[in-house]
Short mmCIF file of C-alpha atoms in Angstrom, two decimals:
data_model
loop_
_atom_site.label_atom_id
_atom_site.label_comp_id
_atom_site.label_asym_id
_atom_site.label_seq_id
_atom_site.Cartn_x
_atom_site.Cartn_y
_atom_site.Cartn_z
CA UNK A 1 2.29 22.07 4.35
CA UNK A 2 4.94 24.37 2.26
CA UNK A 3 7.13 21.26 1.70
CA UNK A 4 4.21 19.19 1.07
CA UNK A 5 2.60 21.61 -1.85
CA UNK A 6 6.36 21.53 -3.49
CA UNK A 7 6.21 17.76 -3.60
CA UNK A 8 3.07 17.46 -4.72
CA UNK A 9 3.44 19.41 -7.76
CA UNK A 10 6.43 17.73 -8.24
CA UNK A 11 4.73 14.38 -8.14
CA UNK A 12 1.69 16.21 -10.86
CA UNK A 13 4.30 16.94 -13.10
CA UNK A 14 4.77 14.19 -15.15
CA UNK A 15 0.78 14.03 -15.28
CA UNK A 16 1.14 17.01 -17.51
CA UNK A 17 4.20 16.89 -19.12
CA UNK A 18 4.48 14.10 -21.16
CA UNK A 19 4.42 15.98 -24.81
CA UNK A 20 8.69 16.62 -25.72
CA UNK A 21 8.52 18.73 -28.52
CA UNK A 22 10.12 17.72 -31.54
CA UNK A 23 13.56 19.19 -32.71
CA UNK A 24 11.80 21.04 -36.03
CA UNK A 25 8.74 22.66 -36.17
CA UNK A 26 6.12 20.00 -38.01
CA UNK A 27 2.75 18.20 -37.80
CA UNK A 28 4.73 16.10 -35.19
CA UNK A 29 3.47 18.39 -32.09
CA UNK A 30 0.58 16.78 -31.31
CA UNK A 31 -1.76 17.34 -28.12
CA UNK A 32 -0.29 13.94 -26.01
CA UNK A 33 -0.84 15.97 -22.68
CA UNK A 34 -3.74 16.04 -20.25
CA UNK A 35 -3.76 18.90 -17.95
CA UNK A 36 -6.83 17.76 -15.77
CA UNK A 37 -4.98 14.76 -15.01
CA UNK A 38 -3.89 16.37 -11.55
CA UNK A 39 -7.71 17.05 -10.50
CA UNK A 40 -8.55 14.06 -11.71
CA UNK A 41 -6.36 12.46 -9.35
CA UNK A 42 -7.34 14.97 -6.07
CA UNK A 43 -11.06 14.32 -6.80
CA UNK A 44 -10.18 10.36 -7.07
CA UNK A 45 -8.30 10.13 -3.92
CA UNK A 46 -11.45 11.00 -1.98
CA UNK A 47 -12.91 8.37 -3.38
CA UNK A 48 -9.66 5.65 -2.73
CA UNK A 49 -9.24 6.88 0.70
CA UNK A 50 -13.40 5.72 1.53
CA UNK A 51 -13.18 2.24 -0.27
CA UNK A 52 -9.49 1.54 0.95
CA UNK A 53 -10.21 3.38 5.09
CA UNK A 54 -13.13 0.97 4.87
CA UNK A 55 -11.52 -2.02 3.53
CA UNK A 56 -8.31 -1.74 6.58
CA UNK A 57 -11.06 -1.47 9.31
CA UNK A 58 -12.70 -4.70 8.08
CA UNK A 59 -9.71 -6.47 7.09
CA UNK A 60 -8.91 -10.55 5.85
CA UNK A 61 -10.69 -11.31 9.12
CA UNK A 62 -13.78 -13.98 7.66
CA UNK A 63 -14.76 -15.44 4.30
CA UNK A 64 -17.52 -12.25 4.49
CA UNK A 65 -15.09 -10.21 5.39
CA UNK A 66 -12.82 -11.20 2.58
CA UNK A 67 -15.49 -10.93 -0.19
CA UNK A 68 -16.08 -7.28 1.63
CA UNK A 69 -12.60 -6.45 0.82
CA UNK A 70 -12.50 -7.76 -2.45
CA UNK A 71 -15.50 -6.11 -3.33
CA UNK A 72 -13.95 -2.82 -2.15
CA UNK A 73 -10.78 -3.67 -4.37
CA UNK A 74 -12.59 -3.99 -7.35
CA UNK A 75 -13.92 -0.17 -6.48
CA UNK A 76 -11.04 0.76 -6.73
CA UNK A 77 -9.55 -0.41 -9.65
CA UNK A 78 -12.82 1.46 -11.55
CA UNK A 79 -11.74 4.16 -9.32
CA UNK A 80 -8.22 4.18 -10.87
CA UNK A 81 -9.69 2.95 -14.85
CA UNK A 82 -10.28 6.81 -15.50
CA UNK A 83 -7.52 8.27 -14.32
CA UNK A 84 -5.36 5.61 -15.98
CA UNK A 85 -6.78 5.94 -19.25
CA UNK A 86 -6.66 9.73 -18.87
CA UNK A 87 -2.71 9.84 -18.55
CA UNK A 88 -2.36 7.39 -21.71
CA UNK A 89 -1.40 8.29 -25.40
CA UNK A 90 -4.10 7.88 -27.56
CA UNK A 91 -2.77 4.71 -29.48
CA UNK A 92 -3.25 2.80 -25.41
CA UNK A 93 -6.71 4.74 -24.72
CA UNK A 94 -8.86 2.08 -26.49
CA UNK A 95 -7.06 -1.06 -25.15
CA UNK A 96 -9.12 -2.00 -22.44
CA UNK A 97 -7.13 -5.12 -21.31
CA UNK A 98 -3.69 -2.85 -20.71
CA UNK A 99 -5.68 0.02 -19.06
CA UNK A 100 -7.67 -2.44 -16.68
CA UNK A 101 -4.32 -4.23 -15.69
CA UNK A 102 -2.56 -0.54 -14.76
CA UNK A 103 -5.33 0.51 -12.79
CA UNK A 104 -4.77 -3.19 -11.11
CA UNK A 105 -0.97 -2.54 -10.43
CA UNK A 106 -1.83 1.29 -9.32
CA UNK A 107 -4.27 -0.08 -6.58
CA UNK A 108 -1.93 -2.56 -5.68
CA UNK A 109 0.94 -0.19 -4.95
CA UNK A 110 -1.62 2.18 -3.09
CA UNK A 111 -3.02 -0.81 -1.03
CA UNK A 112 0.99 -1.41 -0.43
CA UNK A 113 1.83 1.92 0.93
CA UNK A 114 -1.85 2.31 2.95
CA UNK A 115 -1.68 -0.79 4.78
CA UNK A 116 1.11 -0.20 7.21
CA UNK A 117 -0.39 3.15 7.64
CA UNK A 118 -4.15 2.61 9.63
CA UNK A 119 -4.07 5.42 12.30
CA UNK A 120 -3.39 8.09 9.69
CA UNK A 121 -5.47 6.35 6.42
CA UNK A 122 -8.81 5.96 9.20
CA UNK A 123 -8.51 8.92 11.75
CA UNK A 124 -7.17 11.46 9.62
CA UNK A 125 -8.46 12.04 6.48
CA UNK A 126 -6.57 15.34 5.01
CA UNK A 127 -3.03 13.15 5.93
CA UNK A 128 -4.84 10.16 4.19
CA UNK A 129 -5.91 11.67 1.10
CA UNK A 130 -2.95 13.52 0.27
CA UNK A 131 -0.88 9.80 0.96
CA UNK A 132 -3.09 7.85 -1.58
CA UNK A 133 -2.67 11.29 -4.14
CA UNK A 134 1.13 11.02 -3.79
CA UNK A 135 1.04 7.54 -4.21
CA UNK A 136 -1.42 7.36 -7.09
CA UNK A 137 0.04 10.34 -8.91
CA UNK A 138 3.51 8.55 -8.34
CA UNK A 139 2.63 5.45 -10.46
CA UNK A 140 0.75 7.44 -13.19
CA UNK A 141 3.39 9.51 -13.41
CA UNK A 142 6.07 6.52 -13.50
CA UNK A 143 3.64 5.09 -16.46
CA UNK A 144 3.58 8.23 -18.35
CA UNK A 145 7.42 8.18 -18.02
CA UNK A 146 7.24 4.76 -19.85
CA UNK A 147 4.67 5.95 -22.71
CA UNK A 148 6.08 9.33 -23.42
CA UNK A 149 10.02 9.61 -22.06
CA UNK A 150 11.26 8.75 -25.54
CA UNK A 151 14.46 10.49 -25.59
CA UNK A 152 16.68 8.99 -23.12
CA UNK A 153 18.79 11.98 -22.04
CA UNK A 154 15.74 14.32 -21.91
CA UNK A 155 14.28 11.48 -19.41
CA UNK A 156 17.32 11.48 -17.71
CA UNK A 157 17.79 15.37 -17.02
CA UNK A 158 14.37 14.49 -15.74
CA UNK A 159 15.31 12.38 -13.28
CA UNK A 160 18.06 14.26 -12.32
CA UNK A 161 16.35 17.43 -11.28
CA UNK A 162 13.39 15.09 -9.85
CA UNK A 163 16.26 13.69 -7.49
CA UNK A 164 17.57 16.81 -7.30
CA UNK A 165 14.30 17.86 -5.24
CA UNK A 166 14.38 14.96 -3.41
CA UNK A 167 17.63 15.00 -2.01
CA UNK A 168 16.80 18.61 -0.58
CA UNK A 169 13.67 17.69 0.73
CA UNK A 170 14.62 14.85 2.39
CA UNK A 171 17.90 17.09 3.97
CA UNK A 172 15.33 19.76 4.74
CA UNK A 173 13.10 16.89 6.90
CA UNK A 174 16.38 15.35 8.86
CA UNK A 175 17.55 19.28 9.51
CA UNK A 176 13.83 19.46 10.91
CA UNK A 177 14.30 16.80 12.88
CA UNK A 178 11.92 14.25 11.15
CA UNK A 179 12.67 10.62 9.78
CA UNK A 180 12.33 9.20 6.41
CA UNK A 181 11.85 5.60 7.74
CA UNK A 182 9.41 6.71 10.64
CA UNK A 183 7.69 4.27 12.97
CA UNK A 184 4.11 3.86 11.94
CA UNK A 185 2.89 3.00 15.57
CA UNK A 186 4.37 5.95 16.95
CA UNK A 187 4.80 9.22 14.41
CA UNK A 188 2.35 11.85 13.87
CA UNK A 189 0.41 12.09 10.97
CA UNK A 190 2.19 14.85 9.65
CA UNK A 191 5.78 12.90 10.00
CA UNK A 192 4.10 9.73 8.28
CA UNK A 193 2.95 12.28 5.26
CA UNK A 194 6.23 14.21 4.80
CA UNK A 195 7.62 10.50 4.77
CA UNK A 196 5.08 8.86 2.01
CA UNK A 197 5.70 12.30 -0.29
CA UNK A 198 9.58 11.72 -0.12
CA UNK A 199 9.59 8.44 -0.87
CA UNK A 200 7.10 9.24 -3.68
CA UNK A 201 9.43 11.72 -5.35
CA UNK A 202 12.56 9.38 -4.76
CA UNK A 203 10.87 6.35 -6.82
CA UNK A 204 9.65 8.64 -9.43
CA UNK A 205 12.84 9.71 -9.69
CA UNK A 206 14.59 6.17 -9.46
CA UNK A 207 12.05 4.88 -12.05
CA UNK A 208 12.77 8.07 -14.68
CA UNK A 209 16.18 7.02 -13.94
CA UNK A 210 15.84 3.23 -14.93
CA UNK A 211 13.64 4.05 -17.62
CA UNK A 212 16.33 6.45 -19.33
CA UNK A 213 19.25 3.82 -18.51
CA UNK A 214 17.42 1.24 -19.78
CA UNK A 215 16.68 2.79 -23.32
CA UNK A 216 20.56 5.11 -23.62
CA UNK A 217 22.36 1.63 -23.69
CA UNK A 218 20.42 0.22 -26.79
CA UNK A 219 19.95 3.80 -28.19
CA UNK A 220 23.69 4.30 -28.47
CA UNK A 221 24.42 0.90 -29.43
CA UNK A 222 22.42 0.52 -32.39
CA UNK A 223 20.10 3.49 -32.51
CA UNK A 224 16.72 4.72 -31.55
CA UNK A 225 14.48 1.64 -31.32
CA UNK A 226 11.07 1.50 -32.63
CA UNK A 227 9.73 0.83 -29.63
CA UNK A 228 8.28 2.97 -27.87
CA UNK A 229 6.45 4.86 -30.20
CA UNK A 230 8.35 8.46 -30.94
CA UNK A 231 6.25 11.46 -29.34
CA UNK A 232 3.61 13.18 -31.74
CA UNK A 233 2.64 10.39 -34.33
CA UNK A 234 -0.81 8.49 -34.79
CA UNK A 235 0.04 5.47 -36.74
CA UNK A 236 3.21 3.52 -36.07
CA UNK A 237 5.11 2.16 -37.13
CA UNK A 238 5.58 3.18 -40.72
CA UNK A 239 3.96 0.82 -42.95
CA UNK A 240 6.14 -0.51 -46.39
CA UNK A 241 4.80 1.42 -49.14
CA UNK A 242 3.67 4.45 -47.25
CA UNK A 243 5.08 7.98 -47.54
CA UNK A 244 6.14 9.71 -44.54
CA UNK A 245 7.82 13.08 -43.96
CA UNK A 246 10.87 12.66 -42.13
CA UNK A 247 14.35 14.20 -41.15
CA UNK A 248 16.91 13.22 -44.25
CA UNK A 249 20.26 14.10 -43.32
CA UNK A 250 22.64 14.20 -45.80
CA UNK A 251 26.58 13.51 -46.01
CA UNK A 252 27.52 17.11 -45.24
CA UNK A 253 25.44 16.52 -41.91
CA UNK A 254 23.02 19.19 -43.41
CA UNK A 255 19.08 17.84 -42.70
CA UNK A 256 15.23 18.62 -44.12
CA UNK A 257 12.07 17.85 -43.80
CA UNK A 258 11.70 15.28 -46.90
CA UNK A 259 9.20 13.15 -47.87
CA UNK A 260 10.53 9.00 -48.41
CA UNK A 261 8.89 6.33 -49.12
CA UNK A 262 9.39 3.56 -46.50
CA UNK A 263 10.55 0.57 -48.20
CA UNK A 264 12.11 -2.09 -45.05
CA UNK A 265 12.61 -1.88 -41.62
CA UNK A 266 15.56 -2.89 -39.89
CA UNK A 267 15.98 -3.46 -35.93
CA UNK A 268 17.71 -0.10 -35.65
CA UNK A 269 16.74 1.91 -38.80
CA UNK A 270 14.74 1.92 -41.52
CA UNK A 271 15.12 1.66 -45.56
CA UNK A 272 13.87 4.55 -47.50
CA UNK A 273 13.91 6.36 -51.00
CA UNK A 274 13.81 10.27 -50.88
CA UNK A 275 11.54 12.80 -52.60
CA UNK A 276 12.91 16.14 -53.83
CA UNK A 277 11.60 18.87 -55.40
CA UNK A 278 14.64 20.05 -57.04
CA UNK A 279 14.79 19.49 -60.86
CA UNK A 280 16.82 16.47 -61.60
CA UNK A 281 16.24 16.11 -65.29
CA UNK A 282 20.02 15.75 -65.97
CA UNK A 283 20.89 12.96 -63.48
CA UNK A 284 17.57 11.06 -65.32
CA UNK A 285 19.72 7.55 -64.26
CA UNK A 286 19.82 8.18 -60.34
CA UNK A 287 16.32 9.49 -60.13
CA UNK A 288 12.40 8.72 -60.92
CA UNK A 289 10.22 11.72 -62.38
CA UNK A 290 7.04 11.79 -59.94
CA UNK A 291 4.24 13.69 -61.82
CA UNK A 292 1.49 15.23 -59.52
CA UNK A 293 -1.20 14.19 -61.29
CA UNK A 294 -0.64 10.13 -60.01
CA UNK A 295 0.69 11.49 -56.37
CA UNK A 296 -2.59 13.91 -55.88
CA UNK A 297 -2.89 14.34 -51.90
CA UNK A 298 0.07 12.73 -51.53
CA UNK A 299 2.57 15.21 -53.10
CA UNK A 300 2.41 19.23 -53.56
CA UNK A 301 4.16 19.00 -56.57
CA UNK A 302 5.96 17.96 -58.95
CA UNK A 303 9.20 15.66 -57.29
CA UNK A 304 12.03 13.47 -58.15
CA UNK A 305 12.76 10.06 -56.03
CA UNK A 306 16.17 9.11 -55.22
CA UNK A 307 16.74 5.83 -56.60
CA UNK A 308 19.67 4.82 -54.12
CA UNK A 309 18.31 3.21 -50.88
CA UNK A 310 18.64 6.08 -47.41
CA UNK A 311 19.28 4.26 -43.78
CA UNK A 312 16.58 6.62 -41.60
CA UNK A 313 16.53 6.31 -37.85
CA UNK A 314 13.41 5.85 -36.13
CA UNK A 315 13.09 8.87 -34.08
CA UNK A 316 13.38 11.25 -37.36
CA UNK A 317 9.94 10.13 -38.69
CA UNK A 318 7.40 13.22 -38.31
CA UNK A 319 3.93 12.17 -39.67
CA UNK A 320 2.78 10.31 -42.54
CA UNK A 321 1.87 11.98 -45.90
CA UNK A 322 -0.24 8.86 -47.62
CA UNK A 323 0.17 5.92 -49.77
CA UNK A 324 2.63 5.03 -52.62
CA UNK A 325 0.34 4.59 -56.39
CA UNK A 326 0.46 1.33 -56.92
CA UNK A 327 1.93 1.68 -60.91
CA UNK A 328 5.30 3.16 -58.72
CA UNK A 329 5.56 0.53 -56.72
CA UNK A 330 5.63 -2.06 -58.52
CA UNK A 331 7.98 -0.30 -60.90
CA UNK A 332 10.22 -0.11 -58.16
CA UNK A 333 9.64 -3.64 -57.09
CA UNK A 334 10.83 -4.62 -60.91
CA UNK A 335 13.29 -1.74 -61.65
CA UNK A 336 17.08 -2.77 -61.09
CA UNK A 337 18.46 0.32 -60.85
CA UNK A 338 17.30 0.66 -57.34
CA UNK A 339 20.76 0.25 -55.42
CA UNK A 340 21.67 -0.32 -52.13
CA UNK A 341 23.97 2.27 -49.80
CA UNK A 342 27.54 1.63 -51.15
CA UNK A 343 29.34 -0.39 -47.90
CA UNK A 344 32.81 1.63 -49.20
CA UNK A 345 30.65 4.86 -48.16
CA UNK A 346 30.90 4.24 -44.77
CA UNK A 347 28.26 4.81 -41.83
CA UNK A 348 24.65 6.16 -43.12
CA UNK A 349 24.39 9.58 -42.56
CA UNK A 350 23.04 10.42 -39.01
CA UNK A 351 24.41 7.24 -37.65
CA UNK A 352 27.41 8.00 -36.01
CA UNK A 353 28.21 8.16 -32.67
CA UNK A 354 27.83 12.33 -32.28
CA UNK A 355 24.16 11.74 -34.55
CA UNK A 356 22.92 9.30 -31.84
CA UNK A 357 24.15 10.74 -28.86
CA UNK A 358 22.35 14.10 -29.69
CA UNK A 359 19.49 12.70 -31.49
CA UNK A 360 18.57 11.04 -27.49
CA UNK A 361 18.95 14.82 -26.37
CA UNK A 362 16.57 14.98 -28.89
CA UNK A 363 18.41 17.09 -30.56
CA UNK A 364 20.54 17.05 -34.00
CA UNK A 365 23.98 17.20 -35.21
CA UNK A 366 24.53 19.93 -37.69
CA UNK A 367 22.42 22.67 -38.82
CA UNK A 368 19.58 23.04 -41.21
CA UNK A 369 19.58 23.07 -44.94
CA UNK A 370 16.93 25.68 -45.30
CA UNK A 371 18.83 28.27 -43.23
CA UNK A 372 21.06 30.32 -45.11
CA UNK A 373 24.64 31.83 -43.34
CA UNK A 374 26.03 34.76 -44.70
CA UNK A 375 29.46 33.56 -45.71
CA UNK A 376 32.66 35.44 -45.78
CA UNK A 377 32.60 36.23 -49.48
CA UNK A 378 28.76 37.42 -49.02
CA UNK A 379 27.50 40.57 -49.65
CA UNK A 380 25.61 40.91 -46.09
CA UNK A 381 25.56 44.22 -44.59
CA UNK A 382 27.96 44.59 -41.69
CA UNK A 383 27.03 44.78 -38.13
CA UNK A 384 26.41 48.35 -37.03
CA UNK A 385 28.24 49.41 -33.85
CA UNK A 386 28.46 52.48 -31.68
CA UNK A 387 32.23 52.98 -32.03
CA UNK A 388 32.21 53.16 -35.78
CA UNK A 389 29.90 56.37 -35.82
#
């Protein structure tokens, strides 16, 4: 029962963990968890383990008995419709057709598992219940892994430590002297449970696994992809003409928190012009006065835009601030001096190797431009140590 309570928080976790916090401190950390996702799922397996104990005691015997079972399906999958919509990020809540078809695929993988397993499903119901609650919380916790695991090496640590469990567990059971591949006919119910919870932990770790595989190779290829949606924001992707805050790092691999106004996107990035605050009055050519009077709820103040085009990867976009005034737009629609990233400069800042290896530990290369270091010409008071009194 020890073993079993491990694994089945393990299993929960995902349920609640699916926010990863960005790498600065912004309107990005948004509430994309559920925490009563886990009792959710307890209080639904009651209700799985009647409709599905009932449905393997009638069975595909008879046309009745078939329309019986059906019948007993479709409980399930509004069963499951809850719980599935529960665990989603709020831009999949309202799309009824993708929620109703992973509720299908959750019941089919519980029918799966609880079909082999009569005895234990029908004559005991504490080993059945907790089966169909691994199970369920398995898959919801494999489809969370798809909607939230954004950054490929944070899914992949992930995995690692979920395997990490597993492979102890599963020592711990063959010390014991169970089986991992036990014979349904003959093992207890308790063999047949420790079984269905270690195979549950091993596919959610597999699956994390895949998941982060599958997204590292494209991520550093080409950069973060704009699909799936980065963790935090509401409307995605970022629509041409809109201002967003986002991460602009600069040559010296110094970043901020900037606002740009999105201008293309690209397969791996996307165009931008930046917004400072800093007076640029005497570099008039490179840069657009923005007054605060036509950029009202947009802007705070007073700002300059960077005339030359900035290359922004997806996963540095934080949240969007509003709309580009139409007069500025279509000025810099018309105005010519609006140049492209000169090809003799290289890679775009942030998109070297080292940026996009750390950006999928969701992390950043560098440091950040508002913190100040005390240099070695400063005047910063010196540490104060015991051995100089």
């Amino acid at each position: 029962m020890l073993v079993g309570a491990v694994l089945l928080v393990c299993l929960s976790t995902p349920l609640v963990g699916g926010m990863q916090a960005p790498r600065l401190r912004s309107k990005r950390q948004t509430p994309e968890f559920c925490a009563g996702a886990p009792p959710a799922v307890a209080l639904g397996s009651w209700a799985l383990w009647v409709l599905m104990s009932v449905a393997v005691r009638v069975g595909f015997t008879g046309t009745r008995n078939t329309w019986v079972c059906v019948a007993l399906f479709a409980g399930c999958v509004l069963v499951v419709r809850p719980m599935v919509r529960m665990v989603a990020p709020a831009r999949l809540k309202e799309n009824r057709l993708v929620v109703a078809a992973r509720a299908v695929g959750v019941c089919c993988v519980a029918a799966a598992v609880m079909a082999p397993l009569e005895v234990p499903v029908t004559e005991h119901p504490v080993a059945g219940v907790v089966m169909i609650y691994a199970v369920t919380a398995a898959a919801l916790g494999l489809i969370r892994v798809v909607d939230h695991g954004y950054f490929p090496l944070v899914l992949l640590c992930t995995a690692l430590w979920k395997a990490l469990m597993a492979g102890l567990t599963g020592y711990w059971i063959r010390h014991e002297g169970g089986s991992l591949t036990p014979d349904p006919d003959t093992a207890t119910a308790g063999t047949l449970l420790l079984a269905v919870l270690w195979w549950a932990l091993a596919g959610l770790a597999a699956g994390c696994a895949l998941a982060a595989t599958a997204r590292l190779v494209p991520w550093l290829r080409t950069g973060p992809p704009a699909r799936p949606v980065p963790p935090g924001v509401t409307s995605w992707p970022p629509a041409v003409g809109d201002v967003w805050m986002a991460e602009l790092t600069h040559e010296d691999n110094t970043y901020k928190e900037r606002p740009v106004i999105v201008l293309e996107h690209a397969p791996g990035f996307v165009r931008v012009l930046g917004i400072t605050s800093v007076d640029k009055s005497n570099r008039s050519r490179g840069y657009m006065k923005l007054r605060l009077a036509e950029w009202k709820g947009v802007l705070t103040k007073d700002g300059w835009l960077n005339l030359e085009i900035a290359h922004i990867p997806y996963c540095d976009f934080l949240w969007r601030r509003g709309e580009c005034p139409d007069r500025v737009w279509d000025v810099l629609c018309k105005k010519a001096v609006v140049r492209e990233r000169s090809t003799q400069a290289g890679p775009a800042p942030g998109f070297t190797f080292r940026h996009r290896l750390r950006s999928a530990m969701n992390k950043h290369v560098g440091r950040d431009a508002r913190t100040v270091g005390a240099g070695a010409g400063s005047r910063a008071r010196r540490v104060w140590t015991r051995e100089r009194v």
